[in-house]
Amino acid sequence: MDRYAYQGKIKRRHAGVNLQAAAAQYKKMLFILDHIAAYVAYVDAKSLRYEFVNHEFARLYRATREEIIGRRMCEVLPAKNYQNALPYIEAVQEGKIVAYEAYFEIPVGKKWISVEYIPETDAEGQVTAFVVLGTDISKRKIMEEKLEMAVRDLEMISAKDELTGLPNRRYFNMTLHSEYQRLSASKAVLSVIMMDIDYFKGFNDLYGHLLGDMCLRSVAKALADSLCQDIALAARYGGEEFVCILPEADLYTAGLIAERMRLAVENLHICHEASTVSSYVTISLGIASLQCTDGADILKVVDDADAALYMAKKKGRNRVEVF
């Protein structure tokens, strides 16, 4: 064997060894990619065709690797998810690493998946492909949703009066300030009605606190039923006192609503032998309004409504007075 033939044989032997080593290395990498808890894919940046997917990615769509490789992303991903992914695909085609979370409705069920796109560039800096890394975050999302629901439930409990079921004073104050902020943009009017059950102490002394609590619940329901709950709020202010917020209602409109409330309570026909104004439970009401402008004192409208309520009591009770 001459020298050139021998060198050729050596080169072929080394080439075979290198190919075997590369095949072994590829097999190891494939084993790792198929056994990690992630969805992995390699996508051609121009055609958006899958050039590689791991076992977890294929299993996600109840398919084999061979059934997905060569297909375009729009042919594999659910239509809604593909549309949502387009801005991120465009970003990775520009060389950016992007990440987002999406809700996938896929053959194996509904899943929340955290997705990351990592671009691959050539020697000239052009994006030729990108890696897709996906992680199932469904359990985390479920826990987050449960936590959010628990927080909302806690907020509802803390904002509700336990006896009457109406919002409490704390929630009233929060709503008053938020409505003021909302209405300030249009400089709209906001009205407040303060209400008090007439001679309620005498009612409790005569009939007892159990019937007194039943009376409070009945009055609270009558007040709430008198309102359009989408735009108005009735709350328990404390004791036998109630309050109402009427966004975008002037004094005339507020007066009509207040009179409707007064009649609703009187028409409950709850006996009240300790009252000097009626044989039934009645309420006195005071109304005040405020134009919501920057710098206005939102708490003054509550003080004014309370002053009007005092005036209603002074003039004989079971009536509506305007500040």
mmCIF file of N, CA and C in Angstrom, residues 1-12:
data_model
loop_
_atom_site.group_PDB
_atom_site.id
_atom_site.type_symbol
_atom_site.label_atom_id
_atom_site.label_comp_id
_atom_site.label_asym_id
_atom_site.label_seq_id
_atom_site.Cartn_x
_atom_site.Cartn_y
_atom_site.Cartn_z
ATOM 1 N N MET A 1 0.869 -1.195 0.000
ATOM 2 C CA MET A 1 0.000 0.000 0.000
ATOM 3 C C MET A 1 0.899 1.237 0.000
ATOM 4 N N ASP A 2 0.663 2.165 -0.991
ATOM 5 C CA ASP A 2 1.508 3.356 -1.026
ATOM 6 C C ASP A 2 1.098 4.351 0.049
ATOM 7 N N ARG A 3 1.933 5.385 0.175
ATOM 8 C CA ARG A 3 1.737 6.354 1.255
ATOM 9 C C ARG A 3 0.404 7.052 1.140
ATOM 10 N N TYR A 4 -0.040 7.438 -0.083
ATOM 11 C CA TYR A 4 -1.289 8.179 -0.290
ATOM 12 C C TYR A 4 -2.513 7.322 0.040
ATOM 13 N N ALA A 5 -2.424 6.063 -0.327
ATOM 14 C CA ALA A 5 -3.536 5.172 -0.018
ATOM 15 C C ALA A 5 -3.659 4.977 1.482
ATOM 16 N N TYR A 6 -2.499 4.884 2.159
ATOM 17 C CA TYR A 6 -2.512 4.696 3.609
ATOM 18 C C TYR A 6 -3.110 5.926 4.290
ATOM 19 N N GLN A 7 -2.698 7.119 3.844
ATOM 20 C CA GLN A 7 -3.232 8.345 4.444
ATOM 21 C C GLN A 7 -4.746 8.445 4.231
ATOM 22 N N GLY A 8 -5.199 8.009 3.042
ATOM 23 C CA GLY A 8 -6.640 8.041 2.778
ATOM 24 C C GLY A 8 -7.400 7.116 3.703
ATOM 25 N N LYS A 9 -6.801 5.961 3.960
ATOM 26 C CA LYS A 9 -7.437 4.990 4.860
ATOM 27 C C LYS A 9 -7.539 5.565 6.276
ATOM 28 N N ILE A 10 -6.451 6.222 6.705
ATOM 29 C CA ILE A 10 -6.441 6.838 8.047
ATOM 30 C C ILE A 10 -7.509 7.924 8.146
ATOM 31 N N LYS A 11 -7.613 8.743 7.111
ATOM 32 C CA LYS A 11 -8.615 9.821 7.119
ATOM 33 C C LYS A 11 -10.025 9.255 7.192
ATOM 34 N N ARG A 12 -10.281 8.180 6.410
ATOM 35 C CA ARG A 12 -11.609 7.587 6.424
ATOM 36 C C ARG A 12 -11.931 6.996 7.791
#
